[in-house]
Coordinates of C-alpha atoms in Angstrom, one line a residue:
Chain A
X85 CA -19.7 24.8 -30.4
X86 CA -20.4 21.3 -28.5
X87 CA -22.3 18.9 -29.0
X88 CA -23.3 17.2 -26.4
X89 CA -25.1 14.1 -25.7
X90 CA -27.1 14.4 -22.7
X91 CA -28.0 18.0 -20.7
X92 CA -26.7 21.1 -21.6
X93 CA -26.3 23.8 -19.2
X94 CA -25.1 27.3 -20.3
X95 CA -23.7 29.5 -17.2
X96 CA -22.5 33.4 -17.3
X97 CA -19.4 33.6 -16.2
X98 CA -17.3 36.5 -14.8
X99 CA -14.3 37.3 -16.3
X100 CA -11.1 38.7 -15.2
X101 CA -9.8 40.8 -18.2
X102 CA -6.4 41.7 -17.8
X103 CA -5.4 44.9 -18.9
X104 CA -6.3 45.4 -22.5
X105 CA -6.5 49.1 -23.7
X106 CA -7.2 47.8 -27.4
X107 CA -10.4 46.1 -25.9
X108 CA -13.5 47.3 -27.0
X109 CA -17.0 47.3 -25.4
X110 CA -17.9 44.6 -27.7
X111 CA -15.0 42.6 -27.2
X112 CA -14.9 42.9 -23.5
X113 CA -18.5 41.4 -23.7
X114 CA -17.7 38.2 -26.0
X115 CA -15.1 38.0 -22.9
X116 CA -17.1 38.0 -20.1
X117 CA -20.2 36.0 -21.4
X118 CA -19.0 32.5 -21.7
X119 CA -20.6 29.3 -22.1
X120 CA -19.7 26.4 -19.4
X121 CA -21.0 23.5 -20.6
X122 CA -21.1 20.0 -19.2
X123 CA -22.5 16.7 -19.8
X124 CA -24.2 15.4 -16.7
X125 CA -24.2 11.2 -16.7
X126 CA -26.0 9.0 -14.3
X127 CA -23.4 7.9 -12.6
X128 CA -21.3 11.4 -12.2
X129 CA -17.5 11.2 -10.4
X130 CA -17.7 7.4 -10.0
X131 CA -14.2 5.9 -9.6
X132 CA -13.4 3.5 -12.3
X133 CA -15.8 5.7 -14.6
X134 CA -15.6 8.3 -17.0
X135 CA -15.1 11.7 -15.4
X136 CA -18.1 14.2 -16.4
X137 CA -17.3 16.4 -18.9
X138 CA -17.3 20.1 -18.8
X139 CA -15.5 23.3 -20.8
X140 CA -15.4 26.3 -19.4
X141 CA -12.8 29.4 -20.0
X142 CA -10.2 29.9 -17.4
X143 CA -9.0 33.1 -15.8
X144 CA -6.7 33.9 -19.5
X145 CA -9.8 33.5 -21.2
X146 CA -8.4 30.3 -22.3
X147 CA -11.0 27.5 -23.4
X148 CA -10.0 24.2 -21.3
X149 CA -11.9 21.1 -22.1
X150 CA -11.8 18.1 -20.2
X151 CA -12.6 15.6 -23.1
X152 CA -9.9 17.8 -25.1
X153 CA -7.3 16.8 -22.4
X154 CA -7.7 13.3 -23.4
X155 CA -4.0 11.7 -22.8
X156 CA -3.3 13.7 -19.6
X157 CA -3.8 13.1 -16.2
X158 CA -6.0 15.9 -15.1
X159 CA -6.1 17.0 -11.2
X160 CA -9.5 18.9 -10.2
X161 CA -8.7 21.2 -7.0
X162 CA -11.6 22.8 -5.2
X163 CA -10.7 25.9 -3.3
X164 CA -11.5 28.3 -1.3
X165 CA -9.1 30.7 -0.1
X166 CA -10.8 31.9 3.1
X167 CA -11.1 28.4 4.4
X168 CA -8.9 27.5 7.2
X169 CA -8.5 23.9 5.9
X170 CA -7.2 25.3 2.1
X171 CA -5.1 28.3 4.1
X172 CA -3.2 25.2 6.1
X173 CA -2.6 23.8 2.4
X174 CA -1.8 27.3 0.2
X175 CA -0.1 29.0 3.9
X176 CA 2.4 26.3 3.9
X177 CA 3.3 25.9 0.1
X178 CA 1.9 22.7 0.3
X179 CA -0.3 23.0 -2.4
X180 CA 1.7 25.0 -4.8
X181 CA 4.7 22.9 -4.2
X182 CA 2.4 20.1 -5.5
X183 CA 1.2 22.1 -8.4
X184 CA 4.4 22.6 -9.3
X185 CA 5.6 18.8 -9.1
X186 CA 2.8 17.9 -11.2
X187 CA 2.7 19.8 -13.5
X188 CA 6.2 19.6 -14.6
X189 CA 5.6 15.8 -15.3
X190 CA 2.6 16.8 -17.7
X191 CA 0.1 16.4 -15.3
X192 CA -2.8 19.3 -16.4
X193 CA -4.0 21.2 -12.7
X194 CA -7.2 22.4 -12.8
X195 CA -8.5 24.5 -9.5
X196 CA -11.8 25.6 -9.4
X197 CA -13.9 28.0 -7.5
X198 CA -17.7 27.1 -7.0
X199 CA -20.5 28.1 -5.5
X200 CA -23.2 30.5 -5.8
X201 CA -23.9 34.5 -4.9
X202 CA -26.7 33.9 -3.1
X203 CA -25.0 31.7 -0.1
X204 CA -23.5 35.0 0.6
X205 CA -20.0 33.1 0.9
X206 CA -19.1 33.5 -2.4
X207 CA -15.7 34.9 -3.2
X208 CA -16.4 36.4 -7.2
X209 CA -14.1 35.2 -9.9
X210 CA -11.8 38.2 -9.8
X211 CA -11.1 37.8 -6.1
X212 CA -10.5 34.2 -6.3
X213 CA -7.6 34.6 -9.0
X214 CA -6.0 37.6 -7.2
X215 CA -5.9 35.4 -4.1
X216 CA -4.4 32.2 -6.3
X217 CA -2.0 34.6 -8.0
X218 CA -1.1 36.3 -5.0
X219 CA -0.3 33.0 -3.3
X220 CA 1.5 31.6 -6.0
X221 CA -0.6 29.2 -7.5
X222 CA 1.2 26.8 -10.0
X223 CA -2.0 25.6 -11.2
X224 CA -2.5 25.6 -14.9
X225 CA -5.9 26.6 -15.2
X226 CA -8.3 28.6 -12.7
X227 CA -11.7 28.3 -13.6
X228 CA -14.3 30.3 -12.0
X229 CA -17.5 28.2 -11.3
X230 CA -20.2 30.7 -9.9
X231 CA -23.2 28.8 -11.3
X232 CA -21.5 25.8 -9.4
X233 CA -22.5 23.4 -12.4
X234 CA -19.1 21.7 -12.9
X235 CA -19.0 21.5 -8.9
X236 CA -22.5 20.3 -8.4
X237 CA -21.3 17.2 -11.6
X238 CA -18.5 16.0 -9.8
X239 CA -20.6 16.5 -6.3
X240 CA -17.4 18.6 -4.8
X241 CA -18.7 18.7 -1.5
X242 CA -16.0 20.8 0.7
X243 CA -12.5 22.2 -0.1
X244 CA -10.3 21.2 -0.7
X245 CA -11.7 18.2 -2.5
X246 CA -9.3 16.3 -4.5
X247 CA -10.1 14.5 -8.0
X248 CA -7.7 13.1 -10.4
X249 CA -8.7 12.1 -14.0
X250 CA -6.2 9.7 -15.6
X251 CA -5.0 10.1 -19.2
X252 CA -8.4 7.9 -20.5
X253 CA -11.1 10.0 -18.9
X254 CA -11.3 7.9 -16.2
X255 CA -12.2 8.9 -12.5
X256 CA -9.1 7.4 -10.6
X257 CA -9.3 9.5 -7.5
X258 CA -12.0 11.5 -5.4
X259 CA -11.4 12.7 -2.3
X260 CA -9.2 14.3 0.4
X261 CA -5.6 15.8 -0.1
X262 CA -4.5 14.0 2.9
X263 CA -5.7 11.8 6.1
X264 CA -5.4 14.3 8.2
X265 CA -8.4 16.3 9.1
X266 CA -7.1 19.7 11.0
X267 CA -6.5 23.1 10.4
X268 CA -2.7 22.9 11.5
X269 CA 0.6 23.0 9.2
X270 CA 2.2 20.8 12.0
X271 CA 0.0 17.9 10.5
X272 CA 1.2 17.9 7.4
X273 CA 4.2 16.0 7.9
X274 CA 2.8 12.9 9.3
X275 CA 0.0 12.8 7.5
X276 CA -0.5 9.9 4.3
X277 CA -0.3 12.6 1.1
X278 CA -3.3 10.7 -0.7
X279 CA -2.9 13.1 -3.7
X280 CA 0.5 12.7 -4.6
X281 CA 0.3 8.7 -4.0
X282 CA -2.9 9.0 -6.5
X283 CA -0.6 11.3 -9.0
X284 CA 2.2 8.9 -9.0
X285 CA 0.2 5.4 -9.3
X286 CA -1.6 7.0 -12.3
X287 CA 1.3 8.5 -13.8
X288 CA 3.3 5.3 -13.7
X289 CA 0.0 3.2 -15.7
X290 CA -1.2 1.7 -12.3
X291 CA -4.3 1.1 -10.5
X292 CA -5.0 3.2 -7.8
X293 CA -5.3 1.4 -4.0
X294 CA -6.6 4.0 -1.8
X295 CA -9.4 5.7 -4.6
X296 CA -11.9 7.0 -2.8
X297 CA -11.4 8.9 0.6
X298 CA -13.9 11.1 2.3
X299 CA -12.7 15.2 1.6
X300 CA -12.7 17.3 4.4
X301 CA -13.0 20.8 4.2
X302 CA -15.3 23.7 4.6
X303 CA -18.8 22.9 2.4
X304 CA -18.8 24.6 -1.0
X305 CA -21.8 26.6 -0.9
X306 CA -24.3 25.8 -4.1
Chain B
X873 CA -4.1 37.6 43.5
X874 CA -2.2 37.4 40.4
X875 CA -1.6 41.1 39.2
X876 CA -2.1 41.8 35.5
X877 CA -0.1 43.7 32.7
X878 CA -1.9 45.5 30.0
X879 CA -0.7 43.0 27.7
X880 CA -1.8 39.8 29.3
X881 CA -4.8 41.5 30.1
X882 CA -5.2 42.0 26.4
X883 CA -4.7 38.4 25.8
X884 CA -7.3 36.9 28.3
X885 CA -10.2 35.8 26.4
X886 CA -12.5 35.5 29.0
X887 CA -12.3 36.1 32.5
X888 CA -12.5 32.5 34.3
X889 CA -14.6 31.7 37.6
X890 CA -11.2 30.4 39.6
X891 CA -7.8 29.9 39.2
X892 CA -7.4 29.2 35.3
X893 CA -6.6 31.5 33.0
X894 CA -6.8 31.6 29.1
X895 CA -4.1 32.8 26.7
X896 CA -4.8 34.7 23.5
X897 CA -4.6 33.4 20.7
X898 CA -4.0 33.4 17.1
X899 CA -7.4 32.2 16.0
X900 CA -10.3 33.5 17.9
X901 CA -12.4 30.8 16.5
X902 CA -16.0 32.5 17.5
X903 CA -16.4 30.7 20.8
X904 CA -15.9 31.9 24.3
X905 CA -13.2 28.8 26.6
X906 CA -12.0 27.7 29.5
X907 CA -11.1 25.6 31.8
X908 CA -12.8 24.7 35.2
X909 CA -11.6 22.5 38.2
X910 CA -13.1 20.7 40.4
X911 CA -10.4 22.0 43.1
X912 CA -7.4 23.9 43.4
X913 CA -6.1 21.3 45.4
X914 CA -4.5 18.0 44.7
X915 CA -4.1 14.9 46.2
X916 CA -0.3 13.0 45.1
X917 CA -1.7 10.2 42.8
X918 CA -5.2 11.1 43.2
X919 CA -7.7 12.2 40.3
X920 CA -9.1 15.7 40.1
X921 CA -12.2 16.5 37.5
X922 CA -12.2 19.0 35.4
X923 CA -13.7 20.3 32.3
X924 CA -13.2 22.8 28.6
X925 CA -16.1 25.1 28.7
X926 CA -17.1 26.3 25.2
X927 CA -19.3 28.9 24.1
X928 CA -20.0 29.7 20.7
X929 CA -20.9 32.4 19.3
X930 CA -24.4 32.9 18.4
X931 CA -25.1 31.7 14.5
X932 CA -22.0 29.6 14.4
X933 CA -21.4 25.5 15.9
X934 CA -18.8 23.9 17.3
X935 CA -18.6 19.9 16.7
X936 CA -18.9 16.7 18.3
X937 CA -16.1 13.4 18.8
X938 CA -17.2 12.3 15.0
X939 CA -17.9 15.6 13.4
X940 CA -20.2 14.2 10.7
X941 CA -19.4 15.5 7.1
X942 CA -16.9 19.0 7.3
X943 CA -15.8 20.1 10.8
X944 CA -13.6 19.2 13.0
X945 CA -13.1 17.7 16.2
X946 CA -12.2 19.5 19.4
X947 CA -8.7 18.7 20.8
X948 CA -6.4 19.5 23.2
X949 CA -2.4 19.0 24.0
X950 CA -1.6 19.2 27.3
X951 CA 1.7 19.8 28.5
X952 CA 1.7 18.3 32.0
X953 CA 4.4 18.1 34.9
X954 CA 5.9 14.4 34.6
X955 CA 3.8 11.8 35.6
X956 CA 1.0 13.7 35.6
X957 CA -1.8 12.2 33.1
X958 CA -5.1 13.9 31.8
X959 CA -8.2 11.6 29.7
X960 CA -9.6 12.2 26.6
X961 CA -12.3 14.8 26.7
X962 CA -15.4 13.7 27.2
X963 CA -18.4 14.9 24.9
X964 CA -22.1 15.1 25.3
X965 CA -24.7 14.5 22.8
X966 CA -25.0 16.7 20.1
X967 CA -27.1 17.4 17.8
X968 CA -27.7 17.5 14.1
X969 CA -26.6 20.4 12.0
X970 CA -27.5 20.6 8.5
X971 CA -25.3 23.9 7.0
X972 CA -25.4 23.9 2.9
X973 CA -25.3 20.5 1.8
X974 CA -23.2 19.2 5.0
X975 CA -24.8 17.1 7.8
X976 CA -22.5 17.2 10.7
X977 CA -23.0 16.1 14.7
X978 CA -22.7 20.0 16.3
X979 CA -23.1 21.7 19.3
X980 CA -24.5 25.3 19.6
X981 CA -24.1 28.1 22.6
X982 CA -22.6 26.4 26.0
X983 CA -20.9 23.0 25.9
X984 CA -18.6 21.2 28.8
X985 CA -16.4 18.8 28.1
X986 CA -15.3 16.9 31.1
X987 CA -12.3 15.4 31.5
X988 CA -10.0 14.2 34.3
X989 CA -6.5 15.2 35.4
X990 CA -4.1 12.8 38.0
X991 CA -1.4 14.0 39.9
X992 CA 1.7 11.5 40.0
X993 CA 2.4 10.1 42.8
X994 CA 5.0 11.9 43.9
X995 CA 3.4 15.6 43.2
X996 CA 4.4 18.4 45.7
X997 CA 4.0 22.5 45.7
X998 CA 2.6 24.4 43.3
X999 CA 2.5 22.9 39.6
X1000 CA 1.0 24.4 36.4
X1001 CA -1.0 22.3 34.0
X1002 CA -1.5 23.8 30.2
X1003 CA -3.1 23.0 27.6
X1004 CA -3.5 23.7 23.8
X1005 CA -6.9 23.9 22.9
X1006 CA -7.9 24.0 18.9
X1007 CA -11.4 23.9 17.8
X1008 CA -13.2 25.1 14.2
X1009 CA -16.9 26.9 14.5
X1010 CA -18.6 27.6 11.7
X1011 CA -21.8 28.9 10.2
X1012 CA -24.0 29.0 7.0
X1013 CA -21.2 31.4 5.2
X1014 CA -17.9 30.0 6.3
X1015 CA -15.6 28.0 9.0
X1016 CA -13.4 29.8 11.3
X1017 CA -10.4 28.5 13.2
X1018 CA -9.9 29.0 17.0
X1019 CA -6.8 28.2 19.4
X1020 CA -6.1 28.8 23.3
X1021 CA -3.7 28.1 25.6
X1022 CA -5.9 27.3 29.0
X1023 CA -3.5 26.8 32.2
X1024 CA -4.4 26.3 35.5
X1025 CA -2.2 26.7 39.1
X1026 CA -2.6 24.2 41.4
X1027 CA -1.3 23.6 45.0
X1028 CA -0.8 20.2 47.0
X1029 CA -3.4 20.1 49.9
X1030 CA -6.7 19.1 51.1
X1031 CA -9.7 19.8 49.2
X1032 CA -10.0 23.4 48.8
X1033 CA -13.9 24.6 48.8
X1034 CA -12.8 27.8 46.8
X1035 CA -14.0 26.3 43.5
X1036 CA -17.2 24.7 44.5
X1037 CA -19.3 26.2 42.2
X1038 CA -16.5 24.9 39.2
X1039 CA -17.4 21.4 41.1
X1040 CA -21.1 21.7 40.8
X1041 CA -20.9 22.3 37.1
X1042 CA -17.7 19.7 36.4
X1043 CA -20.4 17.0 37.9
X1044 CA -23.2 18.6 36.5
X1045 CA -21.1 18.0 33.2
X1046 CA -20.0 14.4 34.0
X1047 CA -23.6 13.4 34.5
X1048 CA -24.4 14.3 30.8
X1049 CA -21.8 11.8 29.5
X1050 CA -23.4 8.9 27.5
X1051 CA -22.6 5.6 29.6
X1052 CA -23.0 2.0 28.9
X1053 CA -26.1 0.3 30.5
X1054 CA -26.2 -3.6 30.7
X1055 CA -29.8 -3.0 30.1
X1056 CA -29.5 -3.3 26.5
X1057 CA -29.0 -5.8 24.3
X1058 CA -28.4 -4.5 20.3
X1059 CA -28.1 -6.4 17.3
X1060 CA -27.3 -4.3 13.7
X1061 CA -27.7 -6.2 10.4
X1062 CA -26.1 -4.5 7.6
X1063 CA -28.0 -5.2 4.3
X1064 CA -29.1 -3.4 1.4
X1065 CA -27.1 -0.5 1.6
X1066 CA -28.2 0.2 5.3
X1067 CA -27.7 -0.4 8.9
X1068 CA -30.7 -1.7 10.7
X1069 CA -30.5 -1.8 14.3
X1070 CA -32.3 -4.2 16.8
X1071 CA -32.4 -3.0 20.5
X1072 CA -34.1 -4.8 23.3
X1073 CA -34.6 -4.2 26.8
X1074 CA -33.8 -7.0 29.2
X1075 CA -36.6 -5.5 31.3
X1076 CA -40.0 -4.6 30.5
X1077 CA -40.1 -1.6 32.7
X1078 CA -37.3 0.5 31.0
X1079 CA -37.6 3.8 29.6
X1080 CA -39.2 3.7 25.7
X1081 CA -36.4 4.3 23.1
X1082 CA -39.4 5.3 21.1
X1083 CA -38.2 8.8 19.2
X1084 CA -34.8 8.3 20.4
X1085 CA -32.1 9.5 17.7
X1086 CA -28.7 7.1 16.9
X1087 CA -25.6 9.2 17.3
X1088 CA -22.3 7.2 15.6
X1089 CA -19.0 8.0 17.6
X1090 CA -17.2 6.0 14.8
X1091 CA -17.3 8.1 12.0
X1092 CA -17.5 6.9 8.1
X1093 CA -19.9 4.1 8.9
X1094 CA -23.2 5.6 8.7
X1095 CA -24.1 8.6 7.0
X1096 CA -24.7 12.1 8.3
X1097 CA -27.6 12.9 5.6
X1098 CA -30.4 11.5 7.2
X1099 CA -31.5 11.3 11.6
X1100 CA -31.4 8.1 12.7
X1101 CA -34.6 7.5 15.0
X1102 CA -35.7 5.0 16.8
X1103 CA -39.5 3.5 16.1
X1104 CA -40.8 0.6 18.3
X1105 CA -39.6 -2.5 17.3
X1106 CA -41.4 -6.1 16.6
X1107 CA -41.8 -9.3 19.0
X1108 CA -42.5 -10.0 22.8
X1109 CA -41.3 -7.3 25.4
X1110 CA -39.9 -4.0 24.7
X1111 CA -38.2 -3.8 21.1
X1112 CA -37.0 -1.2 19.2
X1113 CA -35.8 -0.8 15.6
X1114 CA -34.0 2.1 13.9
X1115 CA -32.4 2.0 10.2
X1116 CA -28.9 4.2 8.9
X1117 CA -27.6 4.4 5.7
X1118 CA -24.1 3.0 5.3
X1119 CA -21.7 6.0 4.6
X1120 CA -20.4 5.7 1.0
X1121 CA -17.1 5.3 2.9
X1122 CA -17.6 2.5 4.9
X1123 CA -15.7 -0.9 4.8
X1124 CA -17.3 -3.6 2.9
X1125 CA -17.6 -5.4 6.1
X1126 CA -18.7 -3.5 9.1
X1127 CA -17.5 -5.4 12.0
X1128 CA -18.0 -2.9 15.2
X1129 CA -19.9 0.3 15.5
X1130 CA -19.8 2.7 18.7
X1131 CA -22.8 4.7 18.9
X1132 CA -24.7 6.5 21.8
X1133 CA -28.9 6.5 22.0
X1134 CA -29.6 10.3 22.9
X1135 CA -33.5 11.3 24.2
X1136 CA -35.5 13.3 26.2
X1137 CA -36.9 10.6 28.5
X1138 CA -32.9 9.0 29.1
X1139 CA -31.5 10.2 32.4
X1140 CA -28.4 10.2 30.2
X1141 CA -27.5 9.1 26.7
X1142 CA -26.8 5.3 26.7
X1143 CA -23.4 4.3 25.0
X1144 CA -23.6 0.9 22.9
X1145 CA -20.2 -0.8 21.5
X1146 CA -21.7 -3.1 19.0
X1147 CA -19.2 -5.9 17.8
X1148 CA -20.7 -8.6 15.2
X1149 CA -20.3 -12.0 16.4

């Protein structure tokens, strides 16, 4: 259990159980109800502050905690897979291909769907991983973030919204993937690849320049 | 008459009032385009107007020059004979949109966006103009992409009264375009985390700016959450004040700002390029 500090909030979560015959009723049920807890602070996803924390179990059913990831640089990807801004980044391998860099230099990639059943836009948990899966998703983690709690902390306004989290728990980045705001693949190439230029100025112990950008996206619905 | 297959039949989107035609596309993008012109004849060298009309489907909105937070702006690529030349698209006021917890600048239903197209000087027979139109609409559950190719045929000649009811509307269009009136004198002082606006009429008889709302054509300065209106302002003559918050991406100093002043009681919205002195 956590102990937290400030607010608790305490979200069902829908899991995706892979196929487990041995599961029982009672097992699939410790599964699917899971706690996603996170500590709220004043200033929440401030640059050149401590990122809010949150834990939350990913699509395995693995526990991933942001404080517990203390000493890697973290990357926070919002998606959502039927927005034409995200498809431009997943249809071209352009995400996955950056996944995939990161990752193998340690970096910890966390993509998260939020938003809420009610805004009648929501795509449910198992959906969202079959989609990431299907596309090839390098990410290391895929939480599922119906309540929208860990969204709503870091204020993740559209997708894809970009955050990176340097090995101290410090906000380093928060915004768009790039400076191009379109739909097409074409604009990909001449665009300035904020993310990466974020990874790599963090990963080599320096400050980041370019910090904050404004996302843009397709609104995550709370 | 041009005569039709079944399969560009299939990809006209809409069938257009004169010459132009419209292309399928990949993205339907929940709006209804094309393209009018003013006339089917040119003039080597000379101008012709001309405009995209948009319509989006009900429910969903299409978006302004600054789109506001989300969205995307309408654009076009034209591919143009050489040494022909086509403006920017124009855009009209639009309005707020609040969809989730996104304020953006919108449009809903029918939108024109004039624009003008010059033949080169040495332009003869027939020539073809085409352009790539892309465009996002979206509504409270999601944001879909659209694409079109709009084309047009046009012929060297004298002023050809076959698209007169294109013309009425291109002008119609034209008239709707915010414009800079010498009128006006603004002043903005940015403190305290806002932008507060002075505007003062050099003449005691022009139109009251009173409930007027601020639209920003340069985007990340002021923020989409809140309307900007105008109130009436203080001192001799007629004054008006309005207030924006700064956008949490703006520059630490704000140095220019391009806005238009969209109301009810404005012949047409007034466009104001502010630059500090």
């Amino acid at each position: 259990m956590c102990d937290l500090p400030t607010q608790h909030k305490h979200n069902v979560i829908q899991q995706q159980t892979k196929s487990t015959p041995m599961m029982t009723a009672k097992n699939m049920f410790t599964a699917m109800v899971s706690a996603i807890s996170i500590s709220i602070s004043a200033n929440a996803a401030e640059v050149g502050k401590a990122a809010p924390d949150f834990s939350a179990k990913d699509a395995k059913g693995v526990d991933v905690s942001l404080s517990a990831l203390k000493g890697k640089v973290v990357v926070l990807e919002w998606v959502n897979h039927e927005c034409p801004f995200v498809v431009k980044h997943y249809g071209s391998k352009n995400m996955q291909k950056l996944q995939q860099t990161y990752t193998a230099k340690g970096v910890v990639w966390i993509t998260i769907n939020s938003g809420s059943k009610a805004s009648g836009s929501y795509t449910d948990d198992a959906t969202f991983i079959k989609m990431s899966e299907e596309k090839g998703s390098k990410a290391s983690h895929l939480i599922g973030d119906e309540s929208g709690a860990i969204g709503k902390a870091y204020d993740a306004k559209v997708t894809p919204h970009m955050f990176v989290i340097d090995a101290k728990g410090v906000l380093a980045y928060n915004g768009a993937i790039d400076s191009k705001k379109s739909t097409d693949t074409a604009d990909l190439a001449g665009a300035e690849n904020y993310i990466a230029k974020a990874l790599d100025t963090v990963l080599a112990d320096k400050p980041v320049e370019t910090a904050k950008t404004e996302p843009y996206g397709c609104g995550v619905k709370y | 008459m041009n005569s039709f297959t079944p399969s560009a039949l299939a990809g006209l989107a809409l069938l257009p009032l004169g010459y132009s035609q419209v292309a399928g596309s990949p993205h339907e993008g929940n709006a209804k385009v094309d393209l009018l012109i003013a006339d089917s004849h040119y003039q080597a060298g000379k101008p012709i107007r001309a405009a995209v009309r948009m319509s989006y489907d009900p429910g969903y909105h299409g978006y302004w020059i600054n789109p506001g937070e989300g969205g995307m702006k309408t654009e076009v690529k034209w591919n143009l004979p050489d040494g022909w030349s086509a403006s920017e698209l124009s855009f009209p006021a639009p309005q707020r949109e609040v969809t989730g917890n996104l304020s953006s600048y919108a449009y809903h239903g029918e939108v024109l966006l004039p624009f003008e197209l010059t033949a080169s000087a040495d332009a003869s027979g027939e020539v073809r103009i085409v352009g790539e139109l892309s465009w996002l609409a979206c509504n409270d559950k999601g944001c879909v992409p659209g694409d079109a190719v709009l084309s047009v045929t046009l012929h060297s000649g004298a002023s050809s009264t076959s698209t007169q009811q294109e013309h009425k509307l291109i002008d119609l269009a034209w008239s709707q375009i915010p414009e800079k009136d010498p009128l006006w004198e603004v002043n903005i002082d940015d403190r305290d985390g806002s932008l507060h606006f002075t505007i003062h009429a050099k003449s005691d008889n022009a139109t009251t700016l009173e409930g007027a709302e601020i639209f920003p054509i340069d985007e990340q300065i002021i923020d989409p959450s809140s309307a900007v209106l105008i109130e009436i302002g203080d001192g001799v003559g007629k004054n008006f004040k309005a207030s924006a918050k700064r956008s949490e991406y703006a520059p630490k100093e704000i140095t220019s700002l391009k806005f238009i002043v969209k109301s009810d009681k404005l012949k047409r919205p007034i466009l104001i390029e502010w630059k500090k002195k």
